[in-house]
Amino acid sequence: MKADLPKPVLVVDFGAQYAQLIARRVRELGLYSEIVSHHLTAAEILAKQPSAILLSGGPASVYEDKAPVVGGDLFASDVPIFGICYGFQYMAQKLGGEVGKTGIREYGSTELTINSESSLFSGLSSKFQVWMSHGDSVTKAPAGFDITASTASCRIASFENRPRRLAGVQYHPEVIHSKYGNEVLSRFLFEIAGLQPNWTTDQILDDAVLGVRNQVGTGLAICGLSGGVDSAVAAAIVQKAIGDQLTAVFVDHGLLRTGEREQVEQDFVNATGTKLVVVDARDRFLKALEGISDPEQKRKIIGAQFIRVFEESAKNLVTKSSGEVKFLVQGTLYPDVVESGGGSSTATIKSHHNVGGLPDDLKFELVEPLRTLFKDEVRTVGRSLGLPESIVGRHPFPGPGLAIRIVGAVDQSRLDILRAADAIARLELEKSGLNDSVWQFPVVLLADVRSVGVQGDGRTYGHPIVLRPVSSEDAMTADWSRLPYELIAKISSRITNEVPEVNRVVLDVTSKPPGTIEWE
């Protein structure tokens, strides 16, 4: 029996990379939120009894023949609706306004000017920076709407019709680059839509546990435990739901960082009491990856090998009394799904080994209790489950491990080089007291690149190491972390002195977008 959920704030996904981020912002404000596809009809969306509807952005133009639309008239209802970017233009067009290509584009940080009384912006600064990403503009607002803000290049950057509880903005209030973003969403949801907070993390956990029980029933499950926070929390949820029906399988694929196997064997088992099987598959993975440089191939090979190992482990767990293991638990998060092309009309950025890298002949039914959550929600759930901070507060680490932090083919020698450099960077960051200020700190080996250096009064021809510290709230957008130069210098000095094969350390100062957090 699924937990009774509040009436949802629905986010209609028009193909935006940020659709789930909008839903997450709504949850942060204490309201239950779900994402629905624009392929649903208005009748199907309204049948979900939404308390409010948010229309996401998207890459298309509303006037194109194949532009995403919701079948039927969504605006004939009295449900409060808020449009963002494409959703703003969609609302304008559907209600009799006009949208066109003005020849002026706005991308990135832009100054917004509030030019009339507004429920969305009341009490805020008259001018502030917002995040724009559009080539089309609303050129005429629908009848009955007040134009409330503009930019230097966009005359209609927001509008609202308070009596009908309809409003929209051209920019993206959901991203951290937009000042007052949460305040604007809050104004719409609580003041214009008239909603009250109704959603907590405890409800997320309760619903996830009940969902697992419904799916697995009396069956047996194994969990692909990586040692990261995602798989650990997923396993803990499933353990809470089905107890001894779960066995965690930790695969040492040889692509781990220093000390990770020991941390899993000690911290996770002590915290949860979960049955743990450790499989040493280092030789197997290295052989499968031999000579492979293409990052997509690496991910798919690693994903396929994981599943083969799990299948073999499942067979070894079968006894006459226990029966067959039919379920595989994974710590898939929504950003993994989006970047693997699993969103509505979204592009594939890169395959994640537990999403796009799974083999077609998968013999398990996947159990993914975190699939709709972001990292910060996962950490909160983990703390509610009593997991230690050594696991819950751990920096994200990709399932394919160090294989995708080696730009080039993977072999034991290159893994040893990267593992040594990574251990130095992590230790110095921890010693500095700045570990919690950084979202993630990939250390990357440019294995196919050599640079000339001078070490020990002699010429060297070594590898460069890239330091990639980033700050983020959700991994959907990120910026490079401004760590003290003294810390960067110390890390660089130790790596070049203690790792003989490395003679150069560089700092990656690229944001996301345009770059991704991981290099591969």
XYZ file of C-alpha atoms in Angstrom:
520
model
C 0.000 0.000 0.000
C 1.640 3.232 -1.150
C 1.791 6.103 1.333
C -0.875 8.761 0.922
C 0.802 11.699 -0.789
C -0.293 15.332 -0.803
C -1.703 16.816 -3.973
C 1.404 17.428 -6.085
C 2.869 20.522 -7.607
C 3.419 19.172 -11.111
C 6.363 20.211 -13.266
C 5.523 19.743 -16.939
C 8.781 18.803 -18.642
C 9.205 20.363 -22.083
C 12.657 18.832 -22.521
C 14.568 20.949 -20.030
C 17.815 19.867 -18.393
C 16.525 21.686 -15.300
C 13.064 20.112 -14.961
C 14.058 18.012 -11.962
C 15.830 20.966 -10.421
C 12.533 22.879 -10.507
C 10.858 19.990 -8.709
C 13.654 19.919 -6.170
C 13.279 23.646 -5.448
C 9.583 23.075 -4.848
C 10.373 20.284 -2.383
C 12.853 22.560 -0.609
C 9.932 24.904 -0.003
C 8.038 22.086 1.736
C 5.696 21.053 -1.078
C 5.415 17.648 -2.721
C 6.393 17.810 -6.395
C 6.426 15.411 -9.333
C 7.537 15.710 -12.947
C 5.210 14.812 -15.803
C 5.903 14.684 -19.512
C 4.420 17.167 -21.966
C 3.258 14.088 -23.885
C 0.409 13.755 -21.383
C -2.820 15.491 -22.296
C -4.275 18.285 -20.226
C -6.972 15.886 -19.015
C -4.338 13.356 -17.891
C -2.352 16.030 -16.084
C -5.406 17.464 -14.347
C -6.498 13.939 -13.352
C -3.484 13.910 -11.012
C -5.240 16.678 -9.055
C -2.297 19.094 -9.019
C -2.283 21.879 -6.468
C -0.282 23.956 -8.969
C 1.512 23.453 -12.291
C 4.949 24.703 -13.307
C 5.860 24.713 -17.008
C 9.574 24.021 -17.543
C 11.999 25.464 -20.023
C 13.111 23.593 -23.125
C 15.309 23.892 -26.226
C 12.524 24.273 -28.828
C 10.737 27.343 -30.194
C 7.011 27.483 -29.452
C 6.168 28.490 -33.031
C 7.895 25.494 -34.651
C 5.727 22.774 -36.190
C 7.087 20.062 -33.903
C 7.369 22.170 -30.765
C 6.382 20.271 -27.586
C 2.800 20.947 -26.530
C 0.284 19.602 -24.056
C -2.764 18.227 -25.822
C -5.997 19.942 -24.830
C -6.409 23.218 -22.954
C -4.409 23.210 -19.743
C -5.380 26.817 -19.065
C -9.120 26.114 -19.052
C -8.761 24.822 -15.489
C -8.534 27.014 -12.411
C -5.221 25.416 -11.332
C -2.481 28.019 -10.674
C 0.181 27.849 -13.426
C 3.688 29.301 -13.563
C 5.774 29.373 -16.776
C 9.578 29.332 -16.933
C 11.524 30.221 -20.127
C 9.894 27.997 -22.807
C 6.970 27.527 -20.396
C 6.649 31.312 -20.148
C 6.512 31.627 -23.933
C 4.135 28.658 -24.184
C 1.754 30.327 -21.731
C 1.929 33.596 -23.652
C 1.182 31.950 -26.986
C -1.660 29.739 -25.704
C -3.404 32.680 -24.036
C -3.330 34.991 -27.053
C 0.040 36.677 -26.691
C 2.788 36.636 -29.294
C 6.252 35.028 -29.366
C 8.906 35.574 -32.017
C 12.580 35.453 -32.880
C 13.775 38.993 -32.281
C 17.341 38.356 -33.405
C 18.632 39.116 -29.896
C 19.734 36.292 -27.648
C 20.386 36.304 -23.919
C 22.548 33.624 -22.328
C 23.979 33.657 -18.838
C 23.841 36.297 -16.127
C 21.566 39.216 -17.060
C 20.275 42.193 -15.094
C 16.507 42.107 -14.505
C 14.662 45.375 -13.883
C 11.352 45.369 -12.007
C 9.190 48.024 -13.652
C 5.740 47.685 -12.061
C 4.028 46.452 -8.920
C 4.285 42.684 -8.751
C 3.306 39.834 -6.459
C 6.410 37.901 -7.568
C 8.931 40.657 -6.880
C 7.340 42.727 -4.105
C 9.931 43.786 -1.537
C 12.920 42.612 -3.605
C 15.587 44.817 -5.178
C 14.472 46.859 -8.175
C 17.353 45.373 -10.178
C 19.158 42.037 -9.757
C 21.007 39.360 -11.722
C 19.149 36.384 -13.202
C 20.130 33.460 -15.458
C 18.819 33.762 -19.010
C 18.959 31.176 -21.799
C 16.741 32.093 -24.767
C 16.774 33.165 -28.373
C 13.019 33.832 -28.685
C 11.044 36.433 -26.763
C 7.473 37.224 -25.816
C 6.660 40.275 -27.937
C 3.080 40.736 -26.760
C 1.630 39.681 -23.404
C -1.805 38.030 -23.258
C -4.804 40.208 -22.429
C -5.254 40.703 -18.699
C -1.571 40.193 -17.868
C 0.603 42.849 -16.247
C 4.164 43.110 -17.579
C 6.283 43.319 -14.443
C 9.954 43.080 -15.447
C 12.328 43.568 -18.363
C 15.995 43.399 -19.328
C 18.052 45.557 -21.670
C 17.245 43.157 -24.533
C 13.881 41.711 -23.469
C 10.920 44.061 -22.965
C 8.687 41.332 -21.478
C 10.754 39.297 -19.023
C 7.870 38.481 -16.655
C 4.128 38.870 -16.413
C 1.280 37.865 -14.120
C -2.483 37.691 -13.971
C -3.209 37.649 -10.245
C -7.005 37.031 -10.468
C -6.408 33.875 -12.570
C -3.348 32.859 -10.491
C -1.155 32.720 -13.619
C 2.385 34.068 -13.879
C 5.675 33.465 -15.635
C 9.272 34.587 -16.099
C 11.617 34.404 -19.079
C 14.615 33.508 -16.928
C 15.441 30.433 -14.772
C 14.672 31.107 -11.078
C 15.499 27.482 -10.217
C 19.274 27.808 -10.794
C 21.587 29.204 -8.143
C 22.814 31.891 -10.543
C 19.432 33.683 -10.348
C 19.240 35.941 -7.318
C 16.010 35.633 -5.316
C 15.127 32.487 -7.283
C 13.624 30.625 -4.329
C 11.846 33.777 -3.176
C 10.169 34.169 -6.572
C 9.052 30.523 -6.633
C 7.865 30.875 -3.058
C 5.845 34.012 -3.927
C 4.077 32.142 -6.690
C 3.378 28.963 -4.724
C 2.362 30.492 -1.399
C 1.050 33.966 -2.241
C -0.379 33.610 -5.748
C -1.327 29.906 -5.677
C -2.246 30.013 -1.966
C -0.578 26.694 -1.028
C 0.639 25.519 2.376
C 3.789 23.414 3.111
C 2.976 19.681 3.162
C 6.150 17.689 2.419
C 9.156 16.529 4.473
C 12.172 14.258 4.033
C 10.540 11.703 6.353
C 7.767 11.352 3.796
C 10.367 10.761 1.052
C 11.850 7.952 3.100
C 8.501 6.401 4.039
C 7.349 6.437 0.428
C 10.639 4.929 -0.816
C 10.450 2.095 1.731
C 6.841 1.285 0.841
C 7.668 1.453 -2.860
C 10.442 -1.121 -2.440
C 8.193 -3.428 -0.432
C 5.538 -3.254 -3.114
C 8.023 -3.950 -5.888
C 10.074 -6.739 -4.297
C 7.418 -8.429 -2.182
C 8.869 -11.688 -0.839
C 11.592 -11.828 -3.522
C 15.351 -11.666 -3.107
C 17.514 -8.703 -4.076
C 21.189 -7.877 -4.400
C 22.645 -4.407 -4.274
C 25.570 -3.133 -6.276
C 27.383 -1.392 -3.445
C 30.109 1.001 -4.593
C 31.015 2.650 -1.295
C 29.534 5.990 -2.362
C 26.655 7.736 -0.659
C 24.140 6.878 -3.396
C 24.475 3.107 -3.341
C 24.860 3.107 0.447
C 21.603 5.002 1.005
C 19.806 2.916 -1.626
C 20.964 -0.270 0.128
C 19.954 1.085 3.533
C 16.458 1.921 2.263
C 16.046 -1.552 0.775
C 17.436 -3.131 3.954
C 14.831 -1.208 5.952
C 12.127 -2.356 3.540
C 12.916 -6.071 3.127
C 15.602 -6.939 5.711
C 17.425 -10.222 5.103
C 15.978 -10.532 1.608
C 18.800 -8.175 0.564
C 22.455 -9.078 0.064
C 24.903 -6.296 -0.750
C 27.563 -7.183 -3.292
C 30.681 -5.044 -3.291
C 32.703 -5.462 -6.459
C 36.350 -4.500 -6.181
C 36.921 -3.681 -9.833
C 40.390 -2.314 -9.265
C 39.224 1.196 -10.160
C 38.768 2.363 -6.571
C 40.604 5.054 -4.657
C 42.881 4.337 -1.727
C 41.046 2.891 1.307
C 37.596 2.613 -0.266
C 37.219 -1.157 -0.021
C 38.119 -1.073 3.666
C 35.631 1.738 4.329
C 32.781 -0.250 2.807
C 33.661 -3.429 4.664
C 33.749 -1.608 7.999
C 31.550 1.508 8.076
C 28.600 0.369 5.990
C 28.197 -3.086 7.502
C 28.559 -1.723 11.031
C 25.899 0.923 10.398
C 23.271 -1.252 8.702
C 23.956 -4.884 9.507
C 23.451 -5.720 5.833
C 24.806 -9.025 4.561
C 27.869 -8.211 2.473
C 29.656 -10.262 -0.191
C 32.959 -8.886 -1.513
C 33.978 -9.954 -5.023
C 37.551 -9.405 -6.197
C 37.192 -8.759 -9.942
C 40.201 -6.536 -10.536
C 41.822 -8.682 -13.201
C 38.530 -9.164 -15.010
C 37.803 -5.434 -15.357
C 41.335 -4.513 -16.387
C 41.320 -7.167 -19.076
C 37.939 -5.955 -20.425
C 39.205 -2.354 -20.508
C 42.541 -3.154 -22.129
C 43.332 -0.702 -24.930
C 39.982 1.162 -24.637
C 40.292 4.964 -24.693
C 36.800 6.076 -25.727
C 34.930 7.191 -22.568
C 31.537 5.914 -23.723
C 33.023 2.489 -24.434
C 34.654 2.483 -21.010
C 31.354 3.222 -19.284
C 29.455 0.582 -21.225
C 32.136 -2.062 -20.651
C 32.203 -1.331 -16.929
C 28.396 -1.383 -16.730
C 28.198 -4.680 -18.558
C 30.927 -6.261 -16.423
C 29.158 -5.108 -13.249
C 25.987 -6.840 -14.317
C 27.812 -10.035 -15.286
C 29.486 -10.099 -11.856
C 26.145 -9.529 -10.136
C 24.525 -12.311 -12.134
C 27.267 -14.720 -11.131
C 27.050 -13.565 -7.514
C 23.285 -14.056 -7.554
C 23.709 -17.645 -8.757
C 26.130 -18.311 -5.916
C 23.584 -16.977 -3.418
C 20.829 -19.320 -4.556
C 19.990 -22.248 -2.312
C 17.158 -24.717 -2.547
C 15.261 -22.856 0.148
C 16.032 -19.287 -0.892
C 15.096 -19.283 -4.561
C 16.329 -17.090 -7.400
C 17.567 -13.519 -6.950
C 15.444 -11.405 -9.283
C 16.082 -7.820 -8.180
C 19.122 -5.558 -8.527
C 19.294 -2.452 -6.320
C 21.153 0.569 -7.673
C 21.788 4.067 -6.361
C 20.727 5.831 -9.550
C 19.976 9.547 -9.047
C 18.004 11.810 -11.314
C 21.039 13.720 -12.666
C 22.348 10.332 -13.888
C 19.042 9.739 -15.666
C 18.967 13.202 -17.240
C 22.584 13.092 -18.478
C 21.982 9.623 -19.925
C 19.093 10.963 -22.012
C 16.358 9.584 -19.748
C 14.477 12.842 -19.334
C 11.601 13.932 -21.513
C 13.080 15.147 -24.803
C 16.520 15.638 -23.246
C 19.796 15.039 -25.045
C 22.270 12.363 -23.998
C 25.311 14.050 -22.459
C 27.073 10.871 -21.368
C 25.995 7.379 -20.382
C 26.102 6.505 -16.707
C 27.108 2.929 -16.016
C 23.930 2.266 -14.050
C 21.645 3.902 -16.627
C 22.910 3.991 -20.205
C 25.638 1.419 -19.695
C 23.446 -1.564 -18.779
C 23.384 -4.522 -21.182
C 20.234 -5.225 -23.195
C 19.982 -8.763 -21.834
C 19.787 -7.676 -18.197
C 18.296 -10.527 -16.210
C 17.335 -8.468 -13.149
C 14.481 -6.126 -12.441
C 16.010 -2.855 -11.276
C 15.129 -1.375 -7.892
C 16.077 2.317 -7.834
C 14.672 4.012 -4.725
C 16.658 7.228 -5.339
C 15.862 7.689 -9.027
C 13.867 10.891 -8.499
C 16.173 12.443 -5.886
C 19.095 14.838 -5.875
C 22.281 14.362 -3.878
C 21.338 16.679 -1.028
C 18.031 14.840 -0.557
C 19.899 11.533 -0.563
C 22.255 12.764 2.155
C 19.308 13.881 4.290
C 17.612 10.502 3.870
C 20.889 8.762 4.743
C 21.187 10.693 7.973
C 17.575 9.801 8.817
C 18.559 6.143 8.360
C 21.471 6.517 10.790
C 24.310 6.131 8.292
C 27.648 7.526 9.553
C 28.897 10.873 8.312
C 31.934 9.125 6.791
C 29.509 7.714 4.215
C 26.755 10.349 4.062
C 29.169 13.282 3.782
C 31.438 11.627 1.261
C 32.141 13.483 -1.970
C 30.372 11.964 -4.992
C 32.448 9.354 -6.777
C 31.426 7.890 -10.152
C 30.475 4.231 -10.425
C 33.072 3.592 -13.169
C 35.659 4.858 -10.685
C 39.105 5.984 -11.731
C 38.605 4.578 -15.244
C 36.841 7.765 -16.290
C 39.416 9.952 -14.555
C 42.111 8.558 -16.831
C 41.899 10.295 -20.205
C 43.172 7.445 -22.319
C 43.362 3.684 -21.956
C 43.294 2.161 -18.470
C 46.062 -0.072 -17.160
C 47.522 -0.904 -13.757
C 50.417 1.517 -14.055
C 48.168 4.461 -14.877
C 45.778 3.528 -12.084
C 48.659 3.503 -9.611
C 49.754 6.971 -10.739
C 46.271 8.443 -10.454
C 45.526 6.691 -7.158
C 48.660 8.182 -5.600
C 47.897 11.709 -6.834
C 44.261 11.465 -5.764
C 45.210 10.336 -2.255
C 47.470 13.381 -1.834
C 44.768 15.812 -3.013
C 42.107 14.294 -0.755
C 44.389 14.248 2.293
C 45.491 17.861 1.889
C 41.913 19.033 1.327
C 40.815 17.231 4.489
C 43.708 18.677 6.498
C 42.829 22.197 5.310
C 39.347 21.970 6.857
C 37.774 22.860 3.503
C 36.450 19.417 2.588
C 32.822 20.379 3.228
C 33.116 23.526 1.096
C 33.769 21.447 -2.016
C 31.070 19.399 -3.736
C 33.486 17.130 -5.554
C 37.207 17.018 -6.264
C 38.029 14.849 -9.304
C 41.728 14.329 -9.918
C 42.327 13.502 -13.584
C 45.295 11.849 -15.277
C 45.943 12.937 -18.868
C 47.445 9.588 -19.752
C 47.813 10.236 -23.475
C 49.498 13.605 -22.919
C 53.144 14.139 -22.048
C 54.860 17.349 -21.060
C 58.501 18.322 -20.682
C 59.676 19.034 -17.163
C 62.782 19.408 -15.028
C 63.043 17.174 -11.974
C 66.209 16.446 -10.059
C 68.279 18.636 -12.431
C 67.257 16.427 -15.319
C 64.779 16.601 -18.185
C 61.595 14.587 -17.725
C 58.766 13.697 -20.031
C 55.877 13.041 -17.663
C 52.117 13.116 -17.365
C 49.980 16.125 -16.377
C 47.503 15.817 -13.517
C 44.358 17.981 -13.537
C 42.777 19.168 -10.294
C 39.031 19.730 -10.695
C 37.522 21.032 -7.404
C 33.924 22.147 -7.966
C 31.161 23.734 -5.913
C 27.521 22.849 -6.545
C 24.170 22.244 -4.912
C 22.873 19.509 -7.168
C 25.452 18.559 -9.845
C 23.186 19.970 -12.561
C 25.172 23.203 -12.516
C 28.581 23.751 -10.924
C 31.408 26.235 -10.651
C 35.095 25.698 -9.945
C 35.941 26.067 -6.273
C 38.110 29.030 -5.336
C 40.411 27.091 -3.025
C 43.306 29.018 -1.469
C 46.339 29.177 -3.739
C 48.473 27.975 -0.838
C 46.462 24.728 -0.730
C 46.630 24.220 -4.499
C 50.369 24.894 -4.394
C 50.897 22.357 -1.608
C 48.921 19.679 -3.460
C 50.853 20.399 -6.663
C 54.207 20.304 -4.909
C 53.477 17.015 -3.161
C 52.190 15.325 -6.325
C 55.158 16.347 -8.476
C 57.612 15.389 -5.708
C 55.989 12.125 -4.619
C 54.559 10.730 -7.880
C 57.599 10.318 -10.184
C 55.569 9.903 -13.380
C 53.903 13.346 -12.964
C 55.762 16.563 -13.725
C 52.915 19.034 -14.135
C 49.723 19.852 -12.200
C 47.031 22.100 -13.680
C 43.786 23.546 -12.284
C 40.508 23.227 -14.222
C 38.566 26.505 -13.909
C 35.607 25.565 -16.149
C 32.026 25.851 -14.894
C 29.157 23.459 -15.709
C 27.862 24.291 -18.261
C 29.780 24.335 -20.566
C 31.882 21.558 -19.059
C 30.710 18.531 -17.089
C 32.087 17.825 -13.620
C 33.923 14.689 -14.708
C 36.177 14.918 -17.750
C 34.684 11.730 -19.203
